[in-house]
XYZ file of C-alpha atoms in Angstrom:
565
model
C 75.626 -89.518 -97.021
C 72.635 -88.225 -95.051
C 72.240 -86.908 -91.503
C 69.000 -87.328 -89.570
C 67.779 -85.746 -86.359
C 64.715 -86.947 -84.471
C 63.029 -85.916 -81.227
C 62.094 -89.143 -79.441
C 60.520 -90.358 -76.243
C 62.908 -91.257 -73.430
C 62.391 -95.053 -73.448
C 62.739 -95.403 -77.228
C 65.605 -97.469 -78.633
C 67.337 -96.170 -81.744
C 65.871 -97.648 -84.902
C 67.033 -96.403 -88.311
C 63.694 -97.106 -89.953
C 61.565 -95.359 -87.343
C 63.975 -92.465 -86.776
C 64.737 -91.600 -90.423
C 63.264 -88.144 -89.855
C 64.349 -84.536 -90.086
C 62.537 -83.044 -87.093
C 64.879 -80.063 -87.360
C 66.352 -78.461 -90.454
C 70.078 -78.823 -89.686
C 72.366 -76.017 -90.824
C 75.411 -77.022 -88.788
C 76.275 -79.424 -85.982
C 79.240 -80.105 -83.764
C 79.716 -83.013 -81.352
C 82.178 -81.864 -78.690
C 83.676 -84.140 -76.035
C 86.439 -83.158 -73.591
C 88.045 -85.567 -71.144
C 86.054 -85.685 -67.917
C 83.163 -83.624 -69.319
C 79.717 -84.559 -70.611
C 79.665 -84.786 -74.452
C 77.720 -81.956 -76.075
C 75.872 -81.585 -79.353
C 75.645 -78.014 -80.630
C 72.973 -78.046 -83.274
C 72.266 -75.011 -85.451
C 68.833 -75.336 -87.038
C 66.645 -73.221 -89.268
C 64.062 -71.214 -87.376
C 60.669 -72.754 -88.046
C 57.455 -70.773 -88.268
C 55.969 -72.889 -85.510
C 58.671 -73.639 -82.922
C 58.010 -76.951 -81.155
C 58.270 -77.336 -77.362
C 61.729 -78.862 -77.073
C 63.008 -78.170 -73.527
C 63.960 -81.424 -71.755
C 63.345 -83.528 -74.843
C 65.585 -86.321 -76.041
C 67.177 -86.011 -79.455
C 68.976 -88.497 -81.689
C 71.497 -87.555 -84.385
C 72.549 -90.264 -86.786
C 74.100 -90.754 -90.203
C 73.399 -93.040 -93.117
C 76.495 -93.636 -95.248
C 76.710 -94.337 -98.990
C 76.382 -98.058 -98.377
C 73.141 -97.541 -96.471
C 74.618 -98.343 -93.059
C 73.293 -96.420 -90.056
C 75.734 -94.822 -87.593
C 74.420 -93.320 -84.371
C 76.360 -90.113 -83.657
C 74.677 -88.695 -80.573
C 71.863 -89.436 -78.150
C 71.075 -86.839 -75.502
C 68.800 -84.382 -73.738
C 68.154 -80.772 -74.735
C 69.594 -78.551 -72.009
C 69.656 -75.082 -73.553
C 67.742 -73.048 -76.060
C 68.936 -69.582 -76.988
C 67.800 -66.623 -74.951
C 68.067 -64.584 -78.135
C 66.840 -65.989 -81.436
C 68.559 -64.968 -84.636
C 66.608 -63.900 -87.698
C 66.636 -67.241 -89.437
C 68.271 -69.843 -87.179
C 68.760 -70.860 -83.565
C 71.289 -72.883 -81.580
C 70.244 -75.951 -79.599
C 72.574 -77.596 -77.079
C 72.107 -81.201 -76.004
C 74.003 -83.213 -73.396
C 74.699 -86.890 -73.915
C 72.870 -89.313 -71.687
C 69.691 -89.283 -69.713
C 68.156 -86.568 -67.572
C 69.375 -88.347 -64.418
C 73.086 -87.871 -65.247
C 73.913 -86.346 -61.837
C 72.307 -89.234 -59.985
C 74.037 -91.691 -62.350
C 77.412 -90.296 -61.371
C 76.449 -90.050 -57.702
C 75.429 -93.719 -57.646
C 78.661 -94.705 -59.341
C 80.724 -92.596 -56.940
C 78.792 -93.958 -53.975
C 79.744 -97.510 -54.946
C 83.330 -96.510 -55.646
C 83.591 -94.589 -52.358
C 82.719 -97.679 -50.369
C 85.668 -99.469 -51.959
C 88.403 -96.887 -52.483
C 87.478 -93.463 -51.076
C 89.597 -92.181 -48.185
C 87.535 -89.666 -46.143
C 90.524 -88.702 -44.002
C 91.957 -86.836 -46.994
C 88.839 -84.765 -47.695
C 87.232 -82.159 -45.436
C 83.918 -83.370 -44.044
C 81.947 -80.589 -45.737
C 83.453 -81.584 -49.128
C 83.010 -85.343 -48.913
C 79.899 -85.251 -51.106
C 81.378 -82.805 -53.623
C 81.894 -84.605 -56.936
C 85.177 -82.848 -57.763
C 86.713 -83.675 -54.373
C 85.638 -87.303 -54.554
C 87.006 -87.707 -58.076
C 90.358 -86.222 -57.074
C 90.530 -88.479 -54.046
C 89.810 -91.483 -56.252
C 92.296 -90.238 -58.895
C 89.588 -90.954 -61.434
C 88.032 -89.292 -64.471
C 84.354 -89.806 -65.443
C 83.540 -90.718 -69.037
C 80.057 -90.392 -70.518
C 79.300 -92.340 -73.662
C 77.741 -90.059 -76.295
C 75.743 -92.973 -77.718
C 74.456 -94.849 -74.668
C 74.635 -92.153 -71.992
C 76.384 -94.561 -69.637
C 79.070 -93.195 -67.334
C 82.162 -95.034 -66.143
C 85.158 -94.054 -64.037
C 88.685 -94.493 -65.309
C 91.651 -94.205 -62.991
C 94.426 -92.005 -64.293
C 97.105 -94.212 -65.766
C 94.687 -97.108 -66.234
C 94.946 -98.970 -69.550
C 92.433 -97.786 -72.130
C 91.093 -99.268 -75.344
C 93.363 -98.296 -78.241
C 92.049 -97.190 -81.635
C 94.748 -97.510 -84.300
C 94.145 -94.805 -86.897
C 97.624 -95.101 -88.382
C 98.093 -92.412 -91.070
C 94.335 -91.843 -91.443
C 94.345 -88.103 -90.847
C 94.886 -84.970 -92.920
C 98.654 -84.515 -93.015
C 98.594 -80.715 -93.273
C 96.525 -80.457 -90.063
C 99.118 -82.123 -87.805
C 100.169 -79.925 -84.876
C 102.423 -80.699 -81.925
C 103.160 -78.610 -78.854
C 104.204 -79.062 -75.250
C 101.553 -80.309 -72.885
C 102.359 -80.914 -69.235
C 105.708 -80.484 -67.502
C 107.023 -83.904 -66.475
C 107.641 -84.617 -62.806
C 110.696 -86.333 -61.396
C 108.868 -86.967 -58.130
C 105.950 -85.971 -55.928
C 106.775 -85.202 -52.298
C 104.008 -85.502 -49.754
C 104.118 -84.493 -46.110
C 101.229 -86.358 -44.538
C 100.302 -85.287 -41.002
C 97.910 -86.727 -38.427
C 97.038 -85.131 -35.091
C 95.091 -86.650 -32.219
C 94.986 -87.101 -28.460
C 96.269 -90.455 -27.284
C 93.851 -91.729 -24.634
C 93.968 -94.571 -22.180
C 92.192 -95.346 -18.909
C 93.792 -98.175 -16.968
C 93.532 -99.848 -13.578
C 96.631 -100.815 -11.617
C 96.919 -102.832 -8.408
C 99.774 -101.571 -6.230
C 99.155 -104.181 -3.522
C 101.672 -106.800 -4.739
C 104.368 -104.135 -5.152
C 103.785 -102.891 -1.605
C 103.943 -106.449 -0.294
C 107.369 -106.881 -1.855
C 108.603 -103.935 0.204
C 107.293 -105.542 3.385
C 108.279 -108.700 5.204
C 107.415 -112.044 3.643
C 104.369 -110.661 1.806
C 102.962 -108.465 4.563
C 103.551 -105.117 6.207
C 104.630 -105.578 9.804
C 104.552 -102.895 12.502
C 104.553 -102.346 16.237
C 102.457 -99.192 15.658
C 99.699 -100.443 13.311
C 97.044 -97.964 14.436
C 99.118 -95.017 13.296
C 99.840 -96.681 9.936
C 96.162 -97.478 9.386
C 95.174 -93.949 10.307
C 97.501 -92.518 7.680
C 96.624 -95.035 4.967
C 95.126 -93.599 1.747
C 91.376 -93.462 1.554
C 89.051 -93.336 -1.468
C 87.843 -89.916 -0.402
C 91.347 -88.492 -0.803
C 91.365 -86.516 -4.074
C 94.441 -86.914 -6.225
C 93.739 -83.680 -8.033
C 95.264 -83.111 -11.471
C 97.523 -86.097 -11.177
C 95.767 -88.414 -13.607
C 95.119 -90.940 -10.820
C 92.014 -91.950 -8.858
C 91.811 -94.251 -5.823
C 89.379 -97.070 -6.577
C 90.001 -99.360 -3.626
C 92.135 -98.816 -0.537
C 92.394 -100.593 2.812
C 94.983 -101.868 5.256
C 93.776 -104.855 7.245
C 95.371 -106.533 10.280
C 95.529 -110.244 9.549
C 96.595 -113.378 11.331
C 99.493 -114.779 9.328
C 99.911 -118.494 8.688
C 101.214 -120.581 11.577
C 104.741 -121.880 11.071
C 105.235 -123.782 14.333
C 108.577 -123.370 16.013
C 110.038 -121.482 13.042
C 108.210 -118.312 14.038
C 108.319 -116.905 10.527
C 105.577 -114.478 11.522
C 106.298 -113.580 15.183
C 103.418 -111.953 17.033
C 105.614 -110.304 19.681
C 108.264 -107.611 19.508
C 111.848 -108.075 20.590
C 112.226 -108.313 24.366
C 113.105 -105.229 26.401
C 112.894 -104.365 30.119
C 110.940 -101.868 32.160
C 112.861 -101.323 35.445
C 114.398 -104.726 35.054
C 111.264 -106.646 34.167
C 111.183 -108.302 30.707
C 108.438 -106.939 28.432
C 107.232 -107.349 24.852
C 104.703 -105.508 22.647
C 102.231 -106.893 20.150
C 103.533 -107.124 16.595
C 100.915 -106.761 13.851
C 100.857 -108.118 10.323
C 98.876 -106.159 7.766
C 97.504 -106.921 4.287
C 97.653 -103.853 1.954
C 95.119 -103.190 -0.826
C 95.614 -100.128 -3.040
C 94.016 -100.048 -6.516
C 94.260 -96.975 -8.716
C 92.703 -95.915 -11.985
C 95.025 -93.881 -14.159
C 94.198 -91.633 -17.078
C 96.672 -90.866 -19.833
C 96.033 -88.023 -22.273
C 98.738 -86.952 -24.692
C 98.418 -84.762 -27.782
C 100.393 -86.279 -30.623
C 101.431 -85.110 -34.062
C 102.775 -87.628 -36.541
C 104.180 -86.840 -39.977
C 105.209 -89.144 -42.807
C 107.451 -87.776 -45.541
C 106.841 -89.576 -48.827
C 108.630 -89.112 -52.133
C 107.024 -91.005 -54.988
C 109.305 -91.303 -58.049
C 107.701 -90.404 -61.370
C 110.333 -89.986 -64.062
C 114.057 -89.610 -64.510
C 113.920 -85.847 -65.011
C 111.537 -83.017 -64.322
C 110.204 -80.881 -61.516
C 109.417 -82.023 -57.988
C 105.866 -81.330 -56.837
C 105.663 -80.714 -53.086
C 102.353 -81.072 -51.241
C 101.303 -81.034 -47.597
C 98.211 -82.886 -46.450
C 96.712 -82.758 -42.969
C 94.368 -85.622 -42.230
C 90.895 -84.980 -40.939
C 90.198 -85.800 -37.276
C 91.277 -89.437 -36.981
C 89.443 -89.690 -33.656
C 86.345 -88.096 -35.122
C 83.531 -90.141 -33.668
C 80.714 -89.602 -31.212
C 82.170 -88.979 -27.746
C 81.687 -92.135 -25.703
C 82.767 -92.132 -22.066
C 85.205 -94.805 -20.990
C 84.022 -97.412 -18.505
C 84.901 -96.743 -14.855
C 84.819 -98.989 -11.786
C 82.420 -98.323 -8.908
C 79.987 -96.281 -10.986
C 76.203 -96.508 -11.273
C 75.240 -97.382 -14.861
C 71.570 -97.071 -15.908
C 70.211 -99.314 -18.626
C 71.081 -98.316 -22.241
C 74.189 -96.400 -21.158
C 76.955 -96.516 -23.777
C 80.544 -96.898 -22.616
C 83.879 -97.585 -24.255
C 86.046 -100.313 -22.767
C 89.382 -100.899 -24.483
C 88.478 -100.710 -28.202
C 84.851 -101.853 -27.939
C 81.595 -99.969 -27.365
C 79.127 -101.589 -24.945
C 75.493 -100.890 -24.018
C 74.235 -101.535 -20.481
C 71.468 -104.148 -20.327
C 70.973 -103.959 -16.535
C 71.139 -101.206 -13.965
C 74.192 -101.937 -11.835
C 77.151 -100.601 -9.905
C 80.370 -101.530 -11.678
C 82.973 -103.598 -9.891
C 86.739 -103.130 -9.952
C 86.916 -105.174 -13.158
C 84.661 -105.057 -16.217
C 81.769 -107.534 -15.967
C 80.457 -108.614 -19.360
C 77.171 -109.990 -17.974
C 75.875 -106.426 -17.570
C 76.731 -105.337 -21.100
C 76.112 -106.145 -24.740
C 78.599 -105.400 -27.497
C 77.658 -102.569 -29.856
C 80.772 -102.713 -32.021
C 84.241 -101.277 -32.196
C 84.817 -97.676 -31.296
C 84.115 -95.944 -34.627
C 87.287 -93.990 -35.283
C 90.036 -94.176 -37.865
C 92.582 -94.623 -35.097
C 90.844 -97.898 -34.128
C 92.573 -98.014 -30.750
C 92.702 -94.589 -29.033
C 95.604 -95.729 -26.880
C 97.913 -96.024 -29.905
C 100.889 -93.677 -30.018
C 101.200 -94.052 -33.805
C 98.523 -93.846 -36.486
C 100.640 -94.565 -39.541
C 101.792 -97.901 -38.148
C 98.197 -99.142 -38.019
C 96.507 -100.941 -40.898
C 94.352 -97.877 -41.604
C 97.383 -95.597 -41.460
C 99.264 -97.714 -43.994
C 96.175 -97.698 -46.225
C 96.157 -93.881 -46.134
C 99.832 -93.817 -47.125
C 99.160 -96.136 -50.077
C 96.183 -93.985 -51.080
C 98.319 -90.834 -51.073
C 101.006 -92.595 -53.090
C 98.435 -93.614 -55.700
C 97.289 -90.004 -55.860
C 100.902 -88.905 -56.309
C 101.225 -91.411 -59.121
C 98.118 -89.920 -60.754
C 99.697 -86.460 -60.620
C 102.745 -87.950 -62.296
C 100.610 -89.532 -65.012
C 98.880 -86.225 -65.752
C 102.176 -84.349 -65.885
C 103.743 -87.032 -68.076
C 101.448 -86.071 -70.958
C 104.170 -83.690 -72.043
C 103.322 -83.774 -75.754
C 99.960 -82.790 -77.208
C 99.182 -83.860 -80.770
C 96.255 -82.391 -82.690
C 94.997 -83.262 -86.162
C 91.924 -83.403 -88.368
C 90.466 -86.733 -89.468
C 87.988 -87.948 -92.023
C 84.501 -87.908 -90.497
C 84.225 -91.705 -90.785
C 87.380 -92.137 -88.680
C 86.129 -89.629 -86.119
C 82.959 -91.659 -85.614
C 85.098 -94.297 -83.874
C 86.258 -91.932 -81.128
C 85.099 -92.003 -77.517
C 86.473 -90.199 -74.493
C 87.751 -93.299 -72.734
C 90.258 -94.296 -75.412
C 93.800 -94.057 -76.633
C 94.554 -93.341 -80.273
C 97.622 -94.394 -82.251
C 98.824 -92.218 -85.121
C 101.712 -92.819 -87.515
C 103.644 -90.165 -89.404
C 107.367 -89.563 -90.033
C 107.081 -86.189 -88.277
C 105.964 -87.792 -85.015
C 108.564 -88.849 -82.399
C 109.714 -92.326 -83.357
C 107.360 -92.302 -86.342
C 104.238 -92.980 -84.259
C 102.588 -91.958 -80.992
C 99.831 -93.360 -78.810
C 98.019 -90.887 -76.585
C 94.950 -90.477 -74.411
C 92.018 -88.719 -76.055
C 91.841 -85.304 -74.392
C 89.314 -83.763 -76.767
C 87.575 -84.588 -80.021
C 84.968 -82.996 -82.265
C 82.724 -84.205 -85.079
C 81.745 -81.291 -87.336
C 79.388 -80.921 -90.304
C 78.895 -77.632 -92.174
C 75.512 -77.454 -93.822
C 76.262 -74.627 -96.218
C 79.501 -76.106 -97.604
C 78.791 -79.785 -97.061
C 82.165 -80.245 -95.373
C 82.464 -82.947 -92.746
C 85.494 -83.724 -90.596
C 86.676 -84.714 -87.158
C 89.339 -83.246 -84.900
C 91.206 -84.995 -82.087
C 93.706 -83.863 -79.448
C 95.892 -86.487 -77.792
C 97.925 -86.326 -74.595
C 101.069 -88.348 -75.240
C 103.256 -89.720 -72.466
C 106.851 -89.547 -73.626
C 108.429 -91.242 -70.605
C 107.109 -94.170 -68.629
C 106.391 -93.781 -64.925
C 109.031 -95.311 -62.703
C 107.898 -98.417 -60.872
C 107.933 -98.151 -57.076
C 107.089 -100.154 -54.002
C 106.653 -99.089 -50.387
C 109.178 -100.983 -48.282
C 108.262 -99.525 -44.909
C 108.624 -96.555 -42.584
C 111.890 -95.401 -41.083
C 111.689 -93.483 -37.814
C 113.533 -90.158 -37.867
C 113.625 -89.749 -34.077
C 113.010 -91.732 -30.915
C 109.359 -91.914 -29.922
C 108.467 -90.250 -26.621
C 105.791 -90.705 -23.979
C 103.936 -93.886 -23.077
C 103.953 -95.915 -26.273
C 101.888 -98.922 -25.184
C 99.634 -98.063 -22.241
C 98.111 -101.553 -22.273
C 101.457 -103.031 -21.265
C 102.017 -100.612 -18.380
C 102.403 -102.340 -14.993
C 102.517 -101.118 -11.406
C 106.312 -101.136 -11.589
C 106.137 -98.741 -14.561
C 103.919 -96.268 -12.719
C 105.673 -96.359 -9.328
C 108.882 -94.354 -9.479
C 109.679 -94.717 -5.782
C 108.340 -96.889 -2.961
C 109.935 -96.562 0.489
C 108.919 -98.382 3.645
C 110.485 -96.928 6.806
C 110.053 -97.730 10.470
C 108.964 -101.306 9.913
C 108.772 -103.826 12.761
C 112.402 -104.896 12.356
C 113.624 -101.305 12.677
C 111.333 -100.717 15.648
C 112.642 -103.887 17.322
C 116.151 -102.480 17.150
C 114.980 -99.417 19.114
C 113.528 -101.639 21.864
C 115.925 -104.556 21.991
C 118.097 -104.878 25.145
C 117.023 -101.501 26.477
C 115.611 -100.699 29.894
C 112.819 -98.108 29.994
C 111.546 -96.298 33.108
C 107.975 -97.135 32.065
C 105.962 -98.858 29.382
C 104.801 -95.433 28.236
C 108.426 -94.483 27.639
C 108.805 -97.514 25.384
C 105.786 -96.416 23.350
C 107.157 -92.876 23.105
C 110.402 -94.312 21.748
C 108.431 -96.078 19.015
C 106.568 -92.874 18.199
C 109.869 -91.457 16.982
C 110.222 -94.200 14.365
C 106.658 -94.859 13.174
C 106.011 -97.182 10.262
C 105.603 -95.103 7.118
C 105.027 -95.972 3.463
C 105.878 -93.378 0.813
C 104.887 -93.935 -2.817
C 105.825 -91.658 -5.711
C 103.944 -92.193 -8.971
C 104.930 -91.447 -12.544
C 103.916 -87.968 -13.611
C 101.067 -88.399 -16.083
C 100.872 -84.719 -16.941
C 101.294 -84.623 -20.683
C 103.682 -82.539 -22.677
C 101.976 -79.844 -24.721
C 102.567 -81.930 -27.841
C 104.747 -84.872 -28.750
C 105.708 -85.054 -32.413
C 107.178 -87.901 -34.393
C 108.364 -88.125 -37.986
C 108.789 -90.981 -40.413
C 110.368 -91.289 -43.823
C 108.699 -93.684 -46.231
C 111.235 -96.056 -47.770
C 110.501 -96.505 -51.477
C 112.028 -99.233 -53.588
């Protein structure tokens, strides 16, 4: 059995005939591979008189067995030469794979991130950090010591099994406790944001209902018009703006002899002479824009079952800003919009294609769609994040992460043993190994490869392998998310899109209408016409509207419990 080591050019493919060289005089070597780490070759070589330039070079270690078969053991790049050289030897360290290992992993993670990464669970400044991304994906990287390729394996994912049976040195068998099993993982998952909505409401129809047959009617219309709300009136700190407001005297439809819309007041007398006053019919228009802003905090309590017994791991996770996107102003009526202006209307971002003054309603002919508003919340008017499709996806992602924690903790038995070198050649990081021995639980175990070594001692000629397995003694409990159960009644405006004028108007009172004024005049005799007008001045037509208070509470919180089957 012979070992060969050759320095080769990067593009070269292993060839036993061409690479049957001893470019270094090997005294000792050790191939070392831990789960999630890059495989290493520690090569102790005799110190040559003329030391070649090795830094950054690619080296191949291979073995020819007694039958003449070639077995590649390691292919990698020199990453370290000793700062201090011994008298007669030096240590070389090579890493498996090519020189572009970091970019290999980054490319792989970039592809994986597009499919499965959840940025809301990782701080923005850490979203490119390899460790954070791997934890979020619940994945472990595996580099192949022969090809240099890297793959990602999710924790708990099925791995290729190598059945070694009793092929190990019996006296080397060791067993000890590994992880502490978990009965469950409890997550408290919290999202915080400001619920936003800008709506337009027409109060005209509601006012008409308070009037007479669809109109306001008065014997003192000038006073009512004078007191009517105007656009210039500021509704400071109320959450409301007046967009359109007018009160117009109209000529109602003619109804013949029915006199549904009489144009005269009730008859009265002035010193015995019958008199009447003009009765006016008025059409009200009052359109408001309302702005709702409410800070919300939503928490989901999740308990993912792992095993029948064990500890309970409790974790709290606060999501990153779910409204984290470029600030885009909401569209407003009666505003001047230059070309290229970006606005948000409902859940869509638009770009102005013409300079224009906006009308009361959104006019699509002046805008082109740029896409949906780029936030995790999708619709900023939502009162709940975890009831959205994205929110449910985050919950499932957290539950998968909890399951990964359970898988890691379930490796409660570690088994270590030495193997014949030929058996060790079969090992890779991304494998499970089955061993059989009467001393093992149940007579055999199958465990994930946590660590293995291939060792050759030059001075003694000894060759062996060593493997450490993480054995799961209890299977993870199966689970399924049934849904979310609310722990308290939700508060505030839950669906702003469905809000109507009736929802925003808490009180609407019309006093001193024409019918009431008629009662003051009817069958009375006044000393003068002026006296009749003064009598009406005491009961003028007034309209009082009270609107819903849009001032938000400091914070509205809501809690859910995830129902697990």
